mmCIF file of C-alpha atoms and ligand atoms in Angstrom:
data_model
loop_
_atom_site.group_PDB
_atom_site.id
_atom_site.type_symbol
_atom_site.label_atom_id
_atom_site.label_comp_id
_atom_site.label_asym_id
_atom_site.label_seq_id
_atom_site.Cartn_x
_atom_site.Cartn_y
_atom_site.Cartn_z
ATOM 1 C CA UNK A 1 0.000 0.000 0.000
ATOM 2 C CA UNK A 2 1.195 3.881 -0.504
ATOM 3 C CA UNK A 3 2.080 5.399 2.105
ATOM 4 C CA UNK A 4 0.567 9.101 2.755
ATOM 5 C CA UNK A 5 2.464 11.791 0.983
ATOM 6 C CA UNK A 6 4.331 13.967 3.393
ATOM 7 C CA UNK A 7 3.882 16.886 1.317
ATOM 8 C CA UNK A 8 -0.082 17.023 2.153
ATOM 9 C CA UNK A 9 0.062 16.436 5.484
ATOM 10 C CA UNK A 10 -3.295 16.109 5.725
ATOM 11 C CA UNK A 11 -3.743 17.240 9.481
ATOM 12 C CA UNK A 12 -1.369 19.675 9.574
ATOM 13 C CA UNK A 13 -2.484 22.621 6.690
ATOM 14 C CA UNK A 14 -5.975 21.526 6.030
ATOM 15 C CA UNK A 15 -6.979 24.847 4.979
ATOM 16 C CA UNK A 16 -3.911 25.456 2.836
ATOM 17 C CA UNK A 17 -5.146 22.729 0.163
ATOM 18 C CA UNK A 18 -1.876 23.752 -2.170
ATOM 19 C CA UNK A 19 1.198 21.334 -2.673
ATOM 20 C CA UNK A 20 4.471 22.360 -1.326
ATOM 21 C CA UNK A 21 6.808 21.434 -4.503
ATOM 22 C CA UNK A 22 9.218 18.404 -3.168
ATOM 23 C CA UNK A 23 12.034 20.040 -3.786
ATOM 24 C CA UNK A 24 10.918 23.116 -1.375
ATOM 25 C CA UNK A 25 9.694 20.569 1.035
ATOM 26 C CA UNK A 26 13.139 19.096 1.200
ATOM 27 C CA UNK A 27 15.473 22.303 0.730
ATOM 28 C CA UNK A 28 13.552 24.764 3.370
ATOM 29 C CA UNK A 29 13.514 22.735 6.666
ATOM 30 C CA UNK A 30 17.552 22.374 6.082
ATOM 31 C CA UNK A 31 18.759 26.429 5.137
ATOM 32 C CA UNK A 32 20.120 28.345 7.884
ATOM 33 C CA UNK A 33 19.620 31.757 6.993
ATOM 34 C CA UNK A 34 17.067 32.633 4.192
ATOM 35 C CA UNK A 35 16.832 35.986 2.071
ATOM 36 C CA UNK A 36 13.415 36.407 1.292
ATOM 37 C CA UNK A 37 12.929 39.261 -1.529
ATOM 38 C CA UNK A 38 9.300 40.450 -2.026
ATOM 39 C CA UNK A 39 7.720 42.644 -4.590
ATOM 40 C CA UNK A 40 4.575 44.057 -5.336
ATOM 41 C CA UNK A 41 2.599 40.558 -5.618
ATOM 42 C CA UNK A 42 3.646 40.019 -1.891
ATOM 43 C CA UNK A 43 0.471 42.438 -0.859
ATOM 44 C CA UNK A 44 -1.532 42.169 -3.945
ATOM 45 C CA UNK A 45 -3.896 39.718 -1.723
ATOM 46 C CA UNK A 46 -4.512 42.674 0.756
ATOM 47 C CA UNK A 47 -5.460 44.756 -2.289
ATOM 48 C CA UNK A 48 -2.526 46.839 -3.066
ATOM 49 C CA UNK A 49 -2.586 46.979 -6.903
ATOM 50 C CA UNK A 50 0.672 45.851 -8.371
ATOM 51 C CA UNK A 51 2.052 47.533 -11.343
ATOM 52 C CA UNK A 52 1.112 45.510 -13.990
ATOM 53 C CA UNK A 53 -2.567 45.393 -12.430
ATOM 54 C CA UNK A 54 -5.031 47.716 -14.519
ATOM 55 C CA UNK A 55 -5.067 50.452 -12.621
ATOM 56 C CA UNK A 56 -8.416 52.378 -11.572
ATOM 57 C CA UNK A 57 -10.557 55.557 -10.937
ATOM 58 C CA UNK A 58 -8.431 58.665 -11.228
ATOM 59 C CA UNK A 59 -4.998 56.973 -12.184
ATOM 60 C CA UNK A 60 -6.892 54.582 -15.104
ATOM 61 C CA UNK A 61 -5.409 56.966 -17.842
ATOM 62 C CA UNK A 62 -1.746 57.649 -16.792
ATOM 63 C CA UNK A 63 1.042 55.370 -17.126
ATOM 64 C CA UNK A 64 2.635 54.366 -13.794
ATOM 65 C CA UNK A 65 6.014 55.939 -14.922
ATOM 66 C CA UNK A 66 4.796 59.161 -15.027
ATOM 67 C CA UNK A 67 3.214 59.199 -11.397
ATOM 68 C CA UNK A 68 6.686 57.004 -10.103
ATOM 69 C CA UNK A 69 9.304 58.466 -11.970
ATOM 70 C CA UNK A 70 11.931 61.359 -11.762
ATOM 71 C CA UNK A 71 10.579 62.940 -15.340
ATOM 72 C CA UNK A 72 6.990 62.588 -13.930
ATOM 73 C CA UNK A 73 7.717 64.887 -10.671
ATOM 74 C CA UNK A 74 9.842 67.284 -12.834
ATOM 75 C CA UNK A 75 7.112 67.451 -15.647
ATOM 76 C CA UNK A 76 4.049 67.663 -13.184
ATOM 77 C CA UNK A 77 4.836 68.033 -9.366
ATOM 78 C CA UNK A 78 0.799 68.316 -8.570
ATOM 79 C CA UNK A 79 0.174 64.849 -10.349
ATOM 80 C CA UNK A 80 2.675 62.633 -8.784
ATOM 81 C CA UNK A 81 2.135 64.662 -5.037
ATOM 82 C CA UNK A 82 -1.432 63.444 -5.501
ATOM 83 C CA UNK A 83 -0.832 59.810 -6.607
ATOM 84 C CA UNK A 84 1.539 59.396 -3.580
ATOM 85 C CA UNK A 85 -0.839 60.931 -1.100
ATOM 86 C CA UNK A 86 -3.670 58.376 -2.940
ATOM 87 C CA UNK A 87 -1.370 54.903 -2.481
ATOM 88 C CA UNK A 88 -0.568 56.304 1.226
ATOM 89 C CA UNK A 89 -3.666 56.435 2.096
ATOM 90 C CA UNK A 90 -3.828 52.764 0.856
ATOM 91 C CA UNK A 91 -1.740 51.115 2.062
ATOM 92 C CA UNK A 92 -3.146 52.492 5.630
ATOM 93 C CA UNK A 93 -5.951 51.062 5.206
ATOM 94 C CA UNK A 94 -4.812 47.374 4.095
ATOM 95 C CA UNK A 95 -4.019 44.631 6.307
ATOM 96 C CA UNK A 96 -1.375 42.197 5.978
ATOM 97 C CA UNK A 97 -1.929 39.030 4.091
ATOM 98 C CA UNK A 98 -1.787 35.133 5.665
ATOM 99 C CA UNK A 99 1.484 36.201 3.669
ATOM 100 C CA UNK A 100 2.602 38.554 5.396
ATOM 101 C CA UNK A 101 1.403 37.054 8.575
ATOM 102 C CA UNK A 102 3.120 33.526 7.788
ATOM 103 C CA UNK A 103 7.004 35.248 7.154
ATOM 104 C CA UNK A 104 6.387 36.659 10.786
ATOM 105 C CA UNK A 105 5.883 33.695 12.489
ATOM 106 C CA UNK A 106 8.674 32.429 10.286
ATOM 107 C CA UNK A 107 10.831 35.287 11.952
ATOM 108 C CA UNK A 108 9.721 34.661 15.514
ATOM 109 C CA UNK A 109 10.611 30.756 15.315
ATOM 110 C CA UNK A 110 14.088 32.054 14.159
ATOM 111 C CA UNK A 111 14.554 33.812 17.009
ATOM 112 C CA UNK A 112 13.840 31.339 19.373
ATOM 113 C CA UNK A 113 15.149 27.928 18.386
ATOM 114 C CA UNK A 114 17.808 26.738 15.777
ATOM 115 C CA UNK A 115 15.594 27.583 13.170
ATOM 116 C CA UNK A 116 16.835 29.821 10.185
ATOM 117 C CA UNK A 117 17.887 33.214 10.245
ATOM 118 C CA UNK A 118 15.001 35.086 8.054
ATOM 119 C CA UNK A 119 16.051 38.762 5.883
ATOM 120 C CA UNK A 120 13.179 40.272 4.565
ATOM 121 C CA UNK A 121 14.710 42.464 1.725
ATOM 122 C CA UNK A 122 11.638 44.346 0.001
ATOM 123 C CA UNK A 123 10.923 46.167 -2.731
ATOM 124 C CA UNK A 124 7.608 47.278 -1.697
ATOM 125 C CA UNK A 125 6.897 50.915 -0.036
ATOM 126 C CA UNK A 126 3.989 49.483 2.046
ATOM 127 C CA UNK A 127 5.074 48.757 5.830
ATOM 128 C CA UNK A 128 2.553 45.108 5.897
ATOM 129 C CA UNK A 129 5.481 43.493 6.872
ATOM 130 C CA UNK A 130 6.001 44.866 9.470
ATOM 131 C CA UNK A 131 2.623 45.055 10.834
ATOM 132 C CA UNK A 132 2.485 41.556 9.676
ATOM 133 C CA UNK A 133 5.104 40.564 12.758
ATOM 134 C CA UNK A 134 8.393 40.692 10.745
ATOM 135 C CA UNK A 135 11.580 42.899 10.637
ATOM 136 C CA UNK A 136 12.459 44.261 7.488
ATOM 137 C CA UNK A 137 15.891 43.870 6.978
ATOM 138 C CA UNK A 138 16.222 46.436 3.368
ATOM 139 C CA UNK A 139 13.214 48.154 1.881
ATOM 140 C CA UNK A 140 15.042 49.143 -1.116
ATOM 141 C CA UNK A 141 12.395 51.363 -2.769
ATOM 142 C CA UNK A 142 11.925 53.092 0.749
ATOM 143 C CA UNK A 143 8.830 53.445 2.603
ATOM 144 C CA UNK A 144 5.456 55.528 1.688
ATOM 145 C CA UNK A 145 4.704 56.799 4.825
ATOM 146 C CA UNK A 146 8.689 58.690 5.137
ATOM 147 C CA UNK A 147 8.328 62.207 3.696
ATOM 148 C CA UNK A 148 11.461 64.600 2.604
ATOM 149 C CA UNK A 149 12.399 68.158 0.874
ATOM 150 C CA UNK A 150 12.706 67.616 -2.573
ATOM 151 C CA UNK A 151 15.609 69.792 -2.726
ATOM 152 C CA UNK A 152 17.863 69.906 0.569
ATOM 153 C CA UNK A 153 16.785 66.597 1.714
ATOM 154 C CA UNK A 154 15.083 67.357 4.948
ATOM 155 C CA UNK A 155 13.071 64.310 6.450
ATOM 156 C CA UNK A 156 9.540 65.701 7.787
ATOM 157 C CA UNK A 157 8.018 64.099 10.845
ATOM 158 C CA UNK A 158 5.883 61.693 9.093
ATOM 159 C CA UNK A 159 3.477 62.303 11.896
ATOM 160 C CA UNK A 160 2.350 65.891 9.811
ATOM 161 C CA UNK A 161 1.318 64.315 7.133
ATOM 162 C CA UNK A 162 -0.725 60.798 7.780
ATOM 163 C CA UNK A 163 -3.634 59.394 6.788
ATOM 164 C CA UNK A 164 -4.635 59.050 10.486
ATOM 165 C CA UNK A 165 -4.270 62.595 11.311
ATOM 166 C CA UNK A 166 -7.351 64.276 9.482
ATOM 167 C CA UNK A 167 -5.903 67.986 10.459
ATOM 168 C CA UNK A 168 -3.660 67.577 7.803
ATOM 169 C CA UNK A 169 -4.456 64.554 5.149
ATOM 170 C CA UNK A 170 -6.379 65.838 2.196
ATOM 171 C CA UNK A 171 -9.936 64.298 3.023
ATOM 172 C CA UNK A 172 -10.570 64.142 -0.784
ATOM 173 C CA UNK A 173 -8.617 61.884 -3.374
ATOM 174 C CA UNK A 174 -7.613 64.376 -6.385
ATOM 175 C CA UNK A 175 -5.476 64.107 -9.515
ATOM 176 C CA UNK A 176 -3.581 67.058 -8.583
ATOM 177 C CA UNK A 177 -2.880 68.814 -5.127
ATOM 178 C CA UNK A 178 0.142 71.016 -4.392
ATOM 179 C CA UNK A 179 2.516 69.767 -2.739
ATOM 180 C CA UNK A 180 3.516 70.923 1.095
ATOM 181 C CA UNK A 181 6.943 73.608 1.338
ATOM 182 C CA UNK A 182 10.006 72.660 3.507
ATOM 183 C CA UNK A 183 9.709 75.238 6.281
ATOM 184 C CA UNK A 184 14.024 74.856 6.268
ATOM 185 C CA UNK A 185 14.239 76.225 1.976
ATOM 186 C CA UNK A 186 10.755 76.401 0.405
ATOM 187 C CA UNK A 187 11.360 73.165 -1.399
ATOM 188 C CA UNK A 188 8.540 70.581 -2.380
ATOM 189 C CA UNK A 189 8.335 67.997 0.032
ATOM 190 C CA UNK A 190 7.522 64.348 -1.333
ATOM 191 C CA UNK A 191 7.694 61.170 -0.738
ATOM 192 C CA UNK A 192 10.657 59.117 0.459
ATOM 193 C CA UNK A 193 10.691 56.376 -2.268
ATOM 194 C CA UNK A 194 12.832 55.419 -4.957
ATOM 195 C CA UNK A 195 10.987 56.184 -8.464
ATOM 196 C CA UNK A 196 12.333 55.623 -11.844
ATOM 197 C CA UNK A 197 15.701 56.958 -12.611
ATOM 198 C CA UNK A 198 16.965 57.638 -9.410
ATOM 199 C CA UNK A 199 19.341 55.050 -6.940
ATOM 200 C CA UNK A 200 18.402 53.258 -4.471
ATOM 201 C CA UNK A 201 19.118 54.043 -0.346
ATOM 202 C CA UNK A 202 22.916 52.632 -0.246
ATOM 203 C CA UNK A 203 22.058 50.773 3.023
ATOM 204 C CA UNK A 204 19.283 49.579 1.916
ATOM 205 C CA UNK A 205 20.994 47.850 -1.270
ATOM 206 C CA UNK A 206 24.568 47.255 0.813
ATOM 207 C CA UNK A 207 22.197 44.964 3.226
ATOM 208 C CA UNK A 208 20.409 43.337 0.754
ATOM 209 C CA UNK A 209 23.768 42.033 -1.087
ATOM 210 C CA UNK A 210 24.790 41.002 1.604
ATOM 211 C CA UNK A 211 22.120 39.058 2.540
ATOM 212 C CA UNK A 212 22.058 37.410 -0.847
ATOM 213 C CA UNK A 213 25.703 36.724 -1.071
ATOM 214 C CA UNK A 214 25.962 35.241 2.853
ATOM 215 C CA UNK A 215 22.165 33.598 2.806
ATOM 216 C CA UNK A 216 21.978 29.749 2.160
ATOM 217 C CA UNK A 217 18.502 29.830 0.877
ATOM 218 C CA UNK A 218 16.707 32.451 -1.469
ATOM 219 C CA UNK A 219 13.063 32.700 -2.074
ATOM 220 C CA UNK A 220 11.581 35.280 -4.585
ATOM 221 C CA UNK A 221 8.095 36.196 -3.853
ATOM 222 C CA UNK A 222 5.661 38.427 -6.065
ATOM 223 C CA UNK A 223 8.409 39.830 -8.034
ATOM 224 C CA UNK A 224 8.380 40.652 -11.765
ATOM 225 C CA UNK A 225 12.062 40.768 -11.919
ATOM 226 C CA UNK A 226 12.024 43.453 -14.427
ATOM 227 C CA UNK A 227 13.318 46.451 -11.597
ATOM 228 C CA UNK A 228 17.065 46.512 -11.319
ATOM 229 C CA UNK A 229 19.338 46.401 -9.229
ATOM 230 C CA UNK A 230 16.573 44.349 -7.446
ATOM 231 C CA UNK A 231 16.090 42.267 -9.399
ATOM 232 C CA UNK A 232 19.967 41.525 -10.074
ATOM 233 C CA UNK A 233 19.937 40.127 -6.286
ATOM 234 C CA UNK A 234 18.735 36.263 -7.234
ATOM 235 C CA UNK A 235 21.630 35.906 -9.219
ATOM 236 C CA UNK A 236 24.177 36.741 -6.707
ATOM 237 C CA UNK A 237 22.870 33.812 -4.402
ATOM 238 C CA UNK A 238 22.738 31.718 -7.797
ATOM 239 C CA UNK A 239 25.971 32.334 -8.437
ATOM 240 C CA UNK A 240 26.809 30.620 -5.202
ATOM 241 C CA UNK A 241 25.029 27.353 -5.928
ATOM 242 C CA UNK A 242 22.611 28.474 -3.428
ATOM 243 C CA UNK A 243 18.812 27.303 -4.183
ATOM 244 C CA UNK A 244 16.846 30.304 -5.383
ATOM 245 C CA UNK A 245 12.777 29.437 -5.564
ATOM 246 C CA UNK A 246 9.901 31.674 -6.810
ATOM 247 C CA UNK A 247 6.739 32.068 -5.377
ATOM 248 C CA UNK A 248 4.174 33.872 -8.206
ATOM 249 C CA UNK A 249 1.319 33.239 -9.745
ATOM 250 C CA UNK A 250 2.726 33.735 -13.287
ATOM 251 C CA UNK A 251 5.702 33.386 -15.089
ATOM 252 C CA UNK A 252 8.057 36.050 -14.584
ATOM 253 C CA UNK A 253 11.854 37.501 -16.398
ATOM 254 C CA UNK A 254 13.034 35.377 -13.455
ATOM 255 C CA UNK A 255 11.889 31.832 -13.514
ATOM 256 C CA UNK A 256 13.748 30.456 -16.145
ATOM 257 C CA UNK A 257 17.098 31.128 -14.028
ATOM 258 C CA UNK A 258 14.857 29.800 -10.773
ATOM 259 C CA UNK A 259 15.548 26.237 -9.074
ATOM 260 C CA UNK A 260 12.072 26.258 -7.616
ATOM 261 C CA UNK A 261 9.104 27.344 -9.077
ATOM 262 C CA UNK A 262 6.207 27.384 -7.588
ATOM 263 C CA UNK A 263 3.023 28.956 -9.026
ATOM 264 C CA UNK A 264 0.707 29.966 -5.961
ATOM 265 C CA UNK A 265 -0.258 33.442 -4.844
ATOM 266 C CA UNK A 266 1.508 34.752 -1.587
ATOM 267 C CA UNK A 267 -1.186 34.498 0.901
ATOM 268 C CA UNK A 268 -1.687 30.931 0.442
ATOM 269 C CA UNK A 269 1.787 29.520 -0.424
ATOM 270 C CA UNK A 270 3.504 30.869 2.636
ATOM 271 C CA UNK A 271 1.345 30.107 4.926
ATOM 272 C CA UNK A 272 1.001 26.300 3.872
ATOM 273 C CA UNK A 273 5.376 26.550 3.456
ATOM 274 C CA UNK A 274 5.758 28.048 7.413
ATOM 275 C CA UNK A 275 2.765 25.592 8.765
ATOM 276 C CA UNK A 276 5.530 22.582 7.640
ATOM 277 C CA UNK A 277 8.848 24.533 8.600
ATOM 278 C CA UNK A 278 7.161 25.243 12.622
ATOM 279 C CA UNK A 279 5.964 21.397 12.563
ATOM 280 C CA UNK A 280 9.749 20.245 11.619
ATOM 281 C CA UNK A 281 11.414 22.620 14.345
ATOM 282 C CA UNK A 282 8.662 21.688 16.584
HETATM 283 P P1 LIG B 301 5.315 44.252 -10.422
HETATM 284 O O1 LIG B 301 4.035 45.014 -10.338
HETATM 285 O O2 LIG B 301 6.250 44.499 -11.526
HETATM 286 O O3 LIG B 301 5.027 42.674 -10.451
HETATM 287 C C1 LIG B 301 4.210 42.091 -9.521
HETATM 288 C C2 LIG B 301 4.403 40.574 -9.552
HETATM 289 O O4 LIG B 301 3.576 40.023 -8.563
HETATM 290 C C3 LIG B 301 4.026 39.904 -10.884
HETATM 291 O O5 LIG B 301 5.062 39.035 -11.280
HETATM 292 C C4 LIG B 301 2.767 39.118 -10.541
HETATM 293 O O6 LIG B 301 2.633 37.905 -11.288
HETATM 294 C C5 LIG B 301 2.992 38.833 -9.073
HETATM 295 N N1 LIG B 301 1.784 38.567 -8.299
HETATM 296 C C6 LIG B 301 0.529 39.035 -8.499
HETATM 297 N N2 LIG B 301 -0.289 38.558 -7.547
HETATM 298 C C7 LIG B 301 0.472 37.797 -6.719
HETATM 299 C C8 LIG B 301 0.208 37.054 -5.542
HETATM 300 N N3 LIG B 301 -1.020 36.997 -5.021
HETATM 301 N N4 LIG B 301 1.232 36.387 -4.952
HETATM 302 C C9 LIG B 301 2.484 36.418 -5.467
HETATM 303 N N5 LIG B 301 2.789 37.111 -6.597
HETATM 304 C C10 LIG B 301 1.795 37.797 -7.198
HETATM 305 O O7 LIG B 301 5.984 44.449 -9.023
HETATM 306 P P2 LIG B 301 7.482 44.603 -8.661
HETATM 307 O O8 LIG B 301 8.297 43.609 -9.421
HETATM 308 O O9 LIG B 301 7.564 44.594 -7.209
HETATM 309 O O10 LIG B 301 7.941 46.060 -9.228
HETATM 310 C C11 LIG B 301 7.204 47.206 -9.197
HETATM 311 C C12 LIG B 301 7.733 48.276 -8.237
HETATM 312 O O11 LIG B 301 6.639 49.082 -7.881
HETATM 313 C C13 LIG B 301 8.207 47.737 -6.916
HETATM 314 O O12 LIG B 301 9.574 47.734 -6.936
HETATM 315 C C14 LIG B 301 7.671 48.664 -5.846
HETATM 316 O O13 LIG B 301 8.628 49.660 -5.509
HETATM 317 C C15 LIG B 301 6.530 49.367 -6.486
HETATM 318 N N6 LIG B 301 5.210 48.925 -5.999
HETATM 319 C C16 LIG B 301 5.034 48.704 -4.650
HETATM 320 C C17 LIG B 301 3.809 48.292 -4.174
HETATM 321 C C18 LIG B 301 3.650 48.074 -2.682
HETATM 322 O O14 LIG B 301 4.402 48.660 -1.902
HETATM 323 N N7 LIG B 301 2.694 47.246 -2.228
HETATM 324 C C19 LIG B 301 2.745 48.087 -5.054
HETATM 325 C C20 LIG B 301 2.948 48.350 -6.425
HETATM 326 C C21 LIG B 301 4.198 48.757 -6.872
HETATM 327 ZN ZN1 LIG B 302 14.211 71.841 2.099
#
């Protein structure tokens, strides 16, 4: 007679139906330290639009470049001020995923058993992992709820502008709303984030190389691969002869360079993955 699968584990992630791949079920319960890179997919289940998602309401008729991109600010301030304030606003009021949830718990068993050392390198400007019960080791596009001067570089208490403090969040969504002045120069103030033609926070990058050249285990979730240098971080653990497995829905400009590919949507892969990795360290 077969016996059982392992895989299933019937009793164990009954409401995770989905099949860990075999090769992920026999890599992950053996890496030390893991580099987990996320990207816009990772929060698509707690409705944060990705990219490549049509886009809706006011924003249905611009391209994204223009309201994320160096040329878009320069051409029209008002515009990309406004789409900012919008995806803000947003990502307040989203929850993390199972996802998001799941990578936390993954954390917290690190921390207290010989279980693997987790980095969360991100590319996303939401903070759900965070509130999901993780520490973010890089967010390499920075973080949508930062604000600084345009021009001298000033970082504003990001308590004056949130979507929590009425007194001073726009109660209306509009395509175009001027943006605050830097009491230090006059400068526009926008968002701390990393748009389109300019480099990324040299921490932020130095950390996540790091991560990918020391980790023993890289998994790729919700990622397009298409943003560089980003997207250039796989390869480095690659390189290594390191296992490097994608978690997305759809075929991406990464998977054909992928070990592992597995094509299930963050929120109930990971959750279904960390239910078998706490049962092994159990
Ligand atoms: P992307 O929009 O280029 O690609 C998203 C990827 O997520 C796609 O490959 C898609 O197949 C996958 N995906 C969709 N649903 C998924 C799910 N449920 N589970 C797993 N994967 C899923 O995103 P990107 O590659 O991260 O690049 C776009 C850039 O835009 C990012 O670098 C980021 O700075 C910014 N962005 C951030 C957010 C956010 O903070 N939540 C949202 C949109 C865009
Ligand atoms: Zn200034």
């Amino acid at each position: 007679m077969d016996s059982p699968n392992p895989r299933s584990r019937p009793g164990r992630i009954e409401s995770t139906p989905t099949e860990i791949p075999e090769e992920l079920f026999d890599l992950a319960p053996l890496a030390s330290h893991v580099c987990v890179l996320t990207g816009a997919g990772m929060s698509a289940e707690s409705g944060i639009p990705t990219f490549r998602d049509p886009t809706h309401g006011l924003w249905e008729n611009y391209n994204p470049e223009d309201l994320v991109s160096v040329q878009g600010w320069q051409a029209d301030p008002h515009l990309v001020w406004a789409w900012h304030l919008w995806f803000q606003r947003l990502c307040a009021s989203c929850e993390p995923n199972a996802g998001h949830r799941a990578l936390g718990r993954w954390a917290r068993l690190a921390n207290t058993s010989a279980a693997p050392k987790i980095d969360i390198v991100t590319q996303n400007i939401d903070d759900l992992h965070e509130r999901g019960g993780s520490e973010v080791l890089a967010h390499l596009h920075g973080d949508i709820s930062t604000l600084r001067c345009a021009d001298c570089g000033l970082v504003t208490d990001k308590h004056a502008l949130a979507p929590t403090n009425p007194a001073s969040f726009p109660a209306e969504d509009a395509p175009r709303i001027p943006p605050p002045r830097c009491t230090t120069c006059g400068g526009y103030i926008r968002h701390s984030v990393t748009w389109f033609g300019e480099a990324l926070p040299t921490e932020a990058i130095d950390r996540a190389m790091t991560s990918a050249m020391t980790c023993d285990l890289m998994i790729v979730i919700g990622t397009s691969g298409s943003v560089y240098p980003a997207a250039g971080l796989p390869r480095l653990a690659a390189d290594r002869g390191v296992p490097v497995v994608e978690i997305n829905p759809r075929d991406t400009e990464l998977t054909a360079s992928m070990d592992v590919v597995w094509r299930e949507g963050a929120a109930v892969a990971l959750p279904a993955l960390v239910a078998v990795l706490i049962d092994h360290h159990r």
